[in-house]
Short mmCIF file of C-alpha atoms in Angstrom, two decimals:
data_model
loop_
_atom_site.label_atom_id
_atom_site.label_comp_id
_atom_site.label_asym_id
_atom_site.label_seq_id
_atom_site.Cartn_x
_atom_site.Cartn_y
_atom_site.Cartn_z
CA MET L 36 -6.59 12.31 -4.50
CA GLU L 37 -5.94 10.89 -1.06
CA VAL L 38 -9.50 11.63 0.06
CA PHE L 39 -10.84 9.84 -3.12
CA LEU L 40 -8.83 6.66 -2.21
CA ILE L 41 -10.01 6.79 1.30
CA ALA L 42 -13.65 7.12 0.30
CA LEU L 43 -13.26 4.40 -2.32
CA VAL L 44 -11.80 1.89 0.05
CA ALA L 45 -14.18 2.81 2.99
CA VAL L 46 -17.36 2.53 0.79
CA THR L 47 -16.18 -0.58 -1.04
CA LEU L 48 -15.55 -2.35 2.33
CA ALA L 49 -18.89 -1.10 3.60
CA GLU L 50 -20.76 -2.17 0.62
CA VAL L 51 -19.47 -5.78 0.42
CA GLY L 52 -22.36 -8.03 1.68
CA ASP L 53 -24.60 -5.10 2.28
CA LYS L 54 -28.35 -5.17 1.59
CA THR L 55 -28.06 -2.96 -1.53
CA GLN L 56 -25.60 -5.47 -3.02
CA PHE L 57 -28.39 -8.05 -2.78
CA VAL L 58 -30.78 -5.53 -4.22
CA ALA L 59 -28.42 -5.17 -7.20
CA LEU L 60 -28.18 -8.90 -7.69
CA THR L 61 -32.11 -9.31 -7.45
CA LEU L 62 -32.72 -6.45 -9.81
CA SER L 63 -30.27 -7.73 -12.32
CA ALA L 64 -31.60 -11.21 -12.35
CA ARG L 65 -35.19 -10.12 -12.46
CA LEU L 66 -35.03 -7.38 -15.01
CA GLN L 67 -32.32 -8.88 -17.25
CA LYS L 68 -31.10 -5.37 -18.35
CA PRO L 69 -27.68 -5.03 -16.89
CA TRP L 70 -26.74 -1.74 -18.46
CA PRO L 71 -29.88 0.22 -17.21
CA VAL L 72 -29.52 -1.45 -13.77
CA LEU L 73 -25.95 -0.36 -13.64
CA ALA L 74 -26.91 3.18 -14.78
CA GLY L 75 -29.65 3.23 -12.12
CA ILE L 76 -27.26 2.16 -9.45
CA PHE L 77 -24.67 4.85 -10.46
CA ALA L 78 -27.25 7.59 -10.66
CA ALA L 79 -28.94 6.67 -7.28
CA SER L 80 -25.40 6.33 -5.63
CA LEU L 81 -24.47 9.67 -7.13
CA ALA L 82 -27.68 11.41 -5.92
CA ASN L 83 -27.84 9.72 -2.57
CA HIS L 84 -24.16 9.99 -1.68
CA GLY L 85 -24.07 13.57 -3.09
CA LEU L 86 -26.86 14.50 -0.73
CA ALA L 87 -24.98 12.81 2.03
CA ALA L 88 -21.77 14.79 1.32
CA ILE L 89 -23.68 18.09 0.91
CA GLY L 90 -25.34 17.72 4.33
CA GLY L 91 -22.68 15.73 6.10
CA VAL L 92 -23.76 14.82 9.64
CA TRP L 93 -26.49 17.68 9.40
CA VAL L 94 -28.66 15.62 7.05
CA ALA L 95 -28.63 12.54 9.30
CA SER L 96 -29.78 14.78 12.24
CA LEU L 97 -32.90 15.89 10.27
CA LEU L 98 -34.66 12.45 10.40
CA PRO L 99 -35.06 10.46 13.63
CA ARG L 100 -33.32 7.20 13.60
CA GLU L 101 -36.70 5.53 14.24
CA VAL L 102 -38.11 6.99 10.89
CA ILE L 103 -35.07 5.60 8.95
CA ILE L 104 -35.35 2.22 10.53
CA TRP L 105 -39.06 1.94 9.85
CA THR L 106 -38.71 3.09 6.27
CA VAL L 107 -35.94 0.63 5.54
CA GLY L 108 -37.74 -2.22 7.31
CA LEU L 109 -41.00 -1.59 5.36
CA GLY L 110 -39.04 -1.09 2.21
CA PHE L 111 -37.64 -4.55 2.57
CA LEU L 112 -41.12 -6.05 3.20
CA ALA L 113 -42.31 -4.41 0.14
CA MET L 114 -39.45 -5.89 -1.87
CA ALA L 115 -40.50 -9.28 -0.40
CA VAL L 116 -44.04 -8.82 -1.76
CA TRP L 117 -42.71 -7.49 -5.05
CA ALA L 118 -40.52 -10.67 -5.40
CA LEU L 119 -43.44 -12.88 -4.80
CA ARG L 120 -45.66 -10.95 -7.36
CA ASN L 121 -44.47 -13.05 -10.33
CA GLY L 122 -43.37 -16.01 -8.29
CA GLY L 123 -44.52 -18.64 -10.67
CA GLU L 124 -42.60 -20.33 -13.47
CA GLU L 125 -43.88 -17.72 -16.09
CA GLU L 126 -41.61 -15.20 -17.42
CA ALA L 127 -41.62 -11.73 -15.90
CA PRO L 128 -43.20 -9.08 -18.10
CA PRO L 129 -40.71 -7.36 -20.38
CA VAL L 130 -39.18 -4.33 -18.94
CA SER L 131 -38.08 -1.40 -21.12
CA LEU L 132 -34.61 0.06 -20.72
CA LYS L 133 -36.15 3.22 -19.19
CA GLY L 134 -38.34 1.24 -16.87
CA ALA L 135 -35.26 -0.82 -15.56
CA PHE L 136 -33.35 2.37 -15.02
CA VAL L 137 -36.20 4.11 -13.18
CA THR L 138 -37.00 1.09 -11.02
CA THR L 139 -33.41 0.56 -10.22
CA PHE L 140 -32.88 4.25 -9.30
CA ILE L 141 -35.86 4.53 -7.02
CA ILE L 142 -35.31 1.21 -5.12
CA PHE L 143 -31.57 1.73 -4.82
CA PHE L 144 -31.91 5.43 -3.70
CA LEU L 145 -34.41 4.44 -1.06
CA MET L 146 -32.44 1.41 0.22
CA GLU L 147 -29.27 3.67 0.55
CA MET L 148 -31.12 6.08 3.01
CA GLY L 149 -29.46 5.71 6.35
CA ASP L 150 -27.23 2.96 4.95
CA LYS L 151 -23.65 2.49 6.25
CA THR L 152 -22.32 3.63 2.93
CA GLN L 153 -24.34 6.79 3.01
CA ILE L 154 -23.21 7.47 6.73
CA THR L 155 -19.62 6.73 5.71
CA THR L 156 -19.88 9.23 2.89
CA ALA L 157 -21.43 11.99 5.24
CA ALA L 158 -18.84 11.34 7.84
CA LEU L 159 -15.97 11.59 5.34
CA ALA L 160 -17.43 14.77 3.82
CA ALA L 161 -17.80 16.27 7.26
CA HIS L 162 -14.24 15.26 8.17
CA TYR L 163 -12.40 16.36 5.08
CA SER L 164 -14.76 19.30 4.19
CA THR L 165 -14.73 18.36 0.53
CA PHE L 166 -17.49 17.35 -1.76
CA PHE L 167 -16.13 16.24 -5.10
CA TRP L 168 -13.37 13.75 -4.03
CA VAL L 169 -15.56 12.15 -1.32
CA VAL L 170 -18.56 11.63 -3.63
CA ALA L 171 -16.29 10.41 -6.52
CA GLY L 172 -14.62 7.94 -4.24
CA SER L 173 -17.80 6.74 -2.64
CA VAL L 174 -19.77 6.29 -5.91
CA SER L 175 -16.64 4.49 -7.33
CA GLY L 176 -16.72 2.15 -4.40
CA MET L 177 -20.36 1.43 -4.89
CA MET L 178 -19.68 0.55 -8.49
CA VAL L 179 -16.61 -1.58 -7.79
CA VAL L 180 -18.76 -3.87 -5.66
CA ASN L 181 -22.15 -3.61 -7.60
CA ALA L 182 -20.88 -3.92 -11.23
CA PRO L 183 -19.70 -7.51 -10.86
CA THR L 184 -22.86 -8.26 -8.75
CA VAL L 185 -25.14 -6.99 -11.60
CA TRP L 186 -23.18 -9.05 -14.31
CA PHE L 187 -23.31 -12.10 -12.17
CA GLY L 188 -27.08 -11.77 -11.65
CA HIS L 189 -27.50 -11.16 -15.32
CA CYS L 190 -25.55 -14.07 -16.41
CA TYR L 191 -26.71 -16.68 -13.86
CA GLY L 192 -30.06 -15.39 -12.79
CA CYS L 193 -31.74 -16.87 -15.84
CA ARG L 194 -30.31 -20.28 -15.14
CA VAL L 195 -32.14 -20.56 -11.83
CA SER L 196 -35.83 -21.49 -11.78
CA PRO L 197 -37.73 -18.20 -11.61
CA ARG L 198 -40.02 -19.58 -8.84
CA PHE L 199 -37.00 -20.46 -6.73
CA LEU L 200 -35.43 -17.11 -7.26
CA HIS L 201 -38.59 -15.15 -6.47
CA ARG L 202 -39.30 -17.20 -3.26
CA LEU L 203 -35.67 -17.08 -2.05
CA SER L 204 -35.64 -13.32 -2.75
CA ALA L 205 -38.93 -12.81 -0.92
CA LEU L 206 -37.65 -14.89 2.05
CA ILE L 207 -34.41 -12.98 2.33
CA PHE L 208 -36.03 -9.52 1.88
CA ALA L 209 -38.76 -10.43 4.51
CA ALA L 210 -36.20 -11.62 6.96
CA ILE L 211 -33.96 -8.50 6.54
CA GLY L 212 -37.15 -6.29 6.75
CA LEU L 213 -38.38 -8.02 9.93
CA TRP L 214 -34.82 -7.91 11.52
CA VAL L 215 -34.64 -4.16 10.78
CA LEU L 216 -38.02 -3.61 12.29
CA ALA L 217 -37.16 -5.64 15.30
CA SER L 218 -34.09 -3.48 15.81
CA ALA L 219 -36.45 -0.52 16.25
CA TRP L 220 -38.02 -2.06 19.36
#
């Protein structure tokens, strides 16, 4: 149980203000399907952090840091383009519950690759040599931070002009993507 609490606190602290928290806010505001978004975040966190715990430090050593940096940077630039795709005042096309889940799962899973919460999970699993409690704690930490974020995006995202939300999201995603890519140099 101690390992669970350590993982919970460590991942919660690592996730506050992280890029995936902003992704959760954006997806929730854009898709307006909070339950499938939460389910997608949970499933992606479980899969991603499960892989991190299984592999521990070994998984991180398989991919060169440069590949991870370029993937994350280009992923944010793709998110910027996606945010601008429906940047007008018109409503976004309706998204099914399944579509919101799948979209959230894929985006969240990819954005977590090489993230500090994934690295924290891998390090804790390597240190404590346990899978279940580390993954349970790290996924719980992800949900502690992202569940309120999703509900905030769902409740207040519709009160903001869609054009403003899309442009602001695109600008922030592009800035983060360029910053990540610049760090590769």
